[in-house]
XYZ file of C-alpha atoms in Angstrom:
196
model
C 0.000 0.000 0.000
C 1.312 3.199 -1.001
C 1.770 5.629 1.599
C -0.619 8.496 1.528
C -0.485 11.249 3.761
C -3.737 12.309 5.218
C -4.395 15.769 6.471
C -6.137 16.110 9.683
C -9.720 17.171 9.395
C -10.439 20.693 10.233
C -13.573 21.786 11.746
C -15.671 24.601 10.250
C -13.937 27.403 12.155
C -10.482 26.611 10.801
C -11.821 26.311 7.299
C -13.410 29.766 7.378
C -10.198 31.289 8.714
C -8.203 29.692 5.908
C -10.586 31.047 3.266
C -10.385 34.544 4.737
C -6.579 34.388 4.767
C -6.453 33.295 1.131
C -8.848 36.066 0.127
C -6.737 38.689 1.923
C -3.575 37.468 0.160
C -5.244 37.606 -3.249
C -6.637 41.055 -2.580
C -3.203 42.364 -1.579
C -1.445 41.073 -4.700
C -2.301 44.044 -6.983
C -0.879 46.469 -4.401
C 2.340 44.535 -4.092
C 2.945 44.536 -7.853
C 4.134 47.293 -10.144
C 2.255 50.163 -8.468
C 5.531 51.602 -7.222
C 6.323 52.586 -10.809
C 3.277 54.853 -10.984
C 0.950 52.587 -12.934
C -2.701 53.037 -12.258
C -4.566 50.430 -10.321
C -7.687 48.873 -11.680
C -10.719 49.999 -9.867
C -13.775 47.899 -9.543
C -16.923 49.531 -10.886
C -20.297 48.353 -9.744
C -22.916 47.692 -12.407
C -25.106 50.757 -13.021
C -22.621 53.165 -11.398
C -21.638 56.322 -13.321
C -18.326 56.191 -15.082
C -15.655 58.150 -13.253
C -14.185 61.084 -15.128
C -10.525 60.739 -15.961
C -8.252 62.879 -13.810
C -7.392 66.243 -15.325
C -3.864 67.062 -16.165
C -2.679 70.334 -14.649
C -0.983 72.662 -17.056
C 1.043 75.703 -16.229
C -0.026 78.912 -17.841
C 2.702 81.047 -19.156
C 3.229 84.453 -17.572
C 1.608 87.308 -19.498
C 4.002 89.294 -21.609
C 4.153 93.097 -21.770
C 1.722 93.405 -24.704
C -0.944 91.409 -22.854
C -0.534 93.640 -19.800
C -0.850 96.752 -21.964
C -3.964 95.334 -23.655
C -5.499 94.557 -20.268
C -4.762 98.049 -18.952
C -6.156 99.696 -22.085
C -9.288 97.521 -21.873
C -10.060 98.563 -18.297
C -9.048 102.222 -18.706
C -12.540 103.267 -19.822
C -14.190 101.380 -16.953
C -11.781 102.969 -14.453
C -12.447 106.430 -15.891
C -16.206 105.837 -15.695
C -15.899 104.684 -12.086
C -13.889 107.814 -11.251
C -16.603 109.975 -12.825
C -19.285 108.169 -10.820
C -17.342 108.724 -7.566
C -16.830 112.393 -8.397
C -20.536 112.790 -9.219
C -21.484 111.227 -5.866
C -19.094 113.567 -4.063
C -20.589 116.558 -5.878
C -24.095 115.418 -4.876
C -22.998 115.245 -1.233
C -21.467 118.731 -1.455
C -24.661 120.043 -3.083
C -26.731 118.517 -0.265
C -24.493 120.261 2.293
C -24.871 123.589 0.471
C -28.663 123.127 0.333
C -28.761 122.516 4.096
C -26.705 125.660 4.715
C -28.999 127.662 2.431
C -32.014 126.451 4.405
C -30.316 127.450 7.659
C -29.484 130.862 6.151
C -33.092 131.335 5.015
C -34.322 130.417 8.496
C -31.898 132.954 10.025
C -33.090 135.598 7.555
C -36.723 134.928 8.475
C -35.795 135.138 12.157
C -34.061 138.479 11.573
C -37.061 139.858 9.668
C -39.356 138.761 12.504
C -37.083 140.480 15.026
C -37.086 143.654 12.914
C -40.889 143.675 12.712
C -41.128 143.170 16.478
C -38.814 146.138 16.989
C -40.904 148.338 14.714
C -44.100 147.268 16.465
C -42.403 147.828 19.792
C -41.449 151.392 18.897
C -44.864 152.116 17.372
C -46.685 151.120 20.577
C -45.484 154.109 22.448
C -47.538 156.808 20.852
C -46.810 160.415 21.435
C -49.897 160.982 23.588
C -48.982 158.246 26.065
C -45.396 159.455 26.121
C -46.559 162.987 26.922
C -48.664 161.660 29.811
C -45.672 159.944 31.396
C -43.485 162.962 30.672
C -45.823 165.143 32.755
C -45.977 162.750 35.733
C -43.759 162.906 38.784
C -40.833 160.441 38.471
C -41.829 158.283 41.461
C -45.455 157.963 40.225
C -44.311 157.244 36.640
C -41.901 154.583 37.950
C -44.686 152.942 39.948
C -47.056 152.852 36.927
C -44.413 151.661 34.441
C -43.492 148.767 36.748
C -47.074 147.452 36.376
C -47.328 147.924 32.584
C -46.087 145.345 30.060
C -42.275 145.460 30.017
C -42.067 146.002 26.226
C -44.498 148.905 26.362
C -42.760 150.444 29.400
C -39.403 150.240 27.652
C -40.856 151.832 24.500
C -42.290 154.715 26.534
C -38.984 155.267 28.329
C -37.136 155.301 25.011
C -39.395 158.079 23.670
C -39.070 160.183 26.807
C -36.387 162.777 27.295
C -33.239 161.025 28.513
C -33.092 163.015 31.754
C -36.707 162.235 32.585
C -36.235 158.521 31.674
C -33.138 158.259 33.871
C -34.943 159.756 36.858
C -37.891 157.354 36.377
C -35.528 154.354 36.143
C -33.771 155.587 39.292
C -37.091 155.522 41.170
C -37.939 151.972 40.007
C -37.270 148.648 41.678
C -33.830 147.329 40.716
C -35.145 144.177 39.069
C -37.768 146.003 36.973
C -35.237 148.666 35.995
C -32.744 146.017 34.906
C -35.398 144.257 32.790
C -36.435 147.492 31.080
C -32.831 148.512 30.497
C -32.111 145.156 28.843
C -35.111 145.519 26.540
C -34.164 149.081 25.602
C -30.555 148.109 24.920
C -31.549 145.235 22.642
C -34.059 147.425 20.790
C -31.512 150.175 20.243
C -28.957 147.744 18.830
C -28.638 147.906 15.044
C -27.087 144.455 14.536
C -28.822 141.089 14.535
C -29.201 139.843 18.142
C -28.657 136.234 17.115
């Protein structure tokens, strides 16, 4: 009888381990081959999967020469000039808005001055000659007492139309606070410049 060698029987666990080991060795063979030389590996594509696009080759663009730079600059010169004009127009609009605001403020000041001038004219017109003559004929202490009760604008207008000596005596007889108020009104009315 020839001699045959028999392998021991393996149970199911050892068999599965052997199959897994063989599969791992076969799967590793393509990576151990000529891939070090830069050859592409074969990729497995599943049925129905989209085809992968080939990798793009990168190319270096050459640096632009002087004529290309000049062409570029001449092409954008009009756009740059237009942009400059737009910026200048915006700046002019802002300056115009500032001037308009100042003109409005000047008009408001002019209206205020005209109102002040009308008030001054009305103020001086209130003191008619007849009323002034009445106060001119009164004793200074009595005139001072009556003028302290009257509206301050009217009292100041009357004092301004009186003789300066008579007005000073009446102011001297008045209460200090009332005299100061009337003096302030008369000084502002006599001023010829804008009080603002």
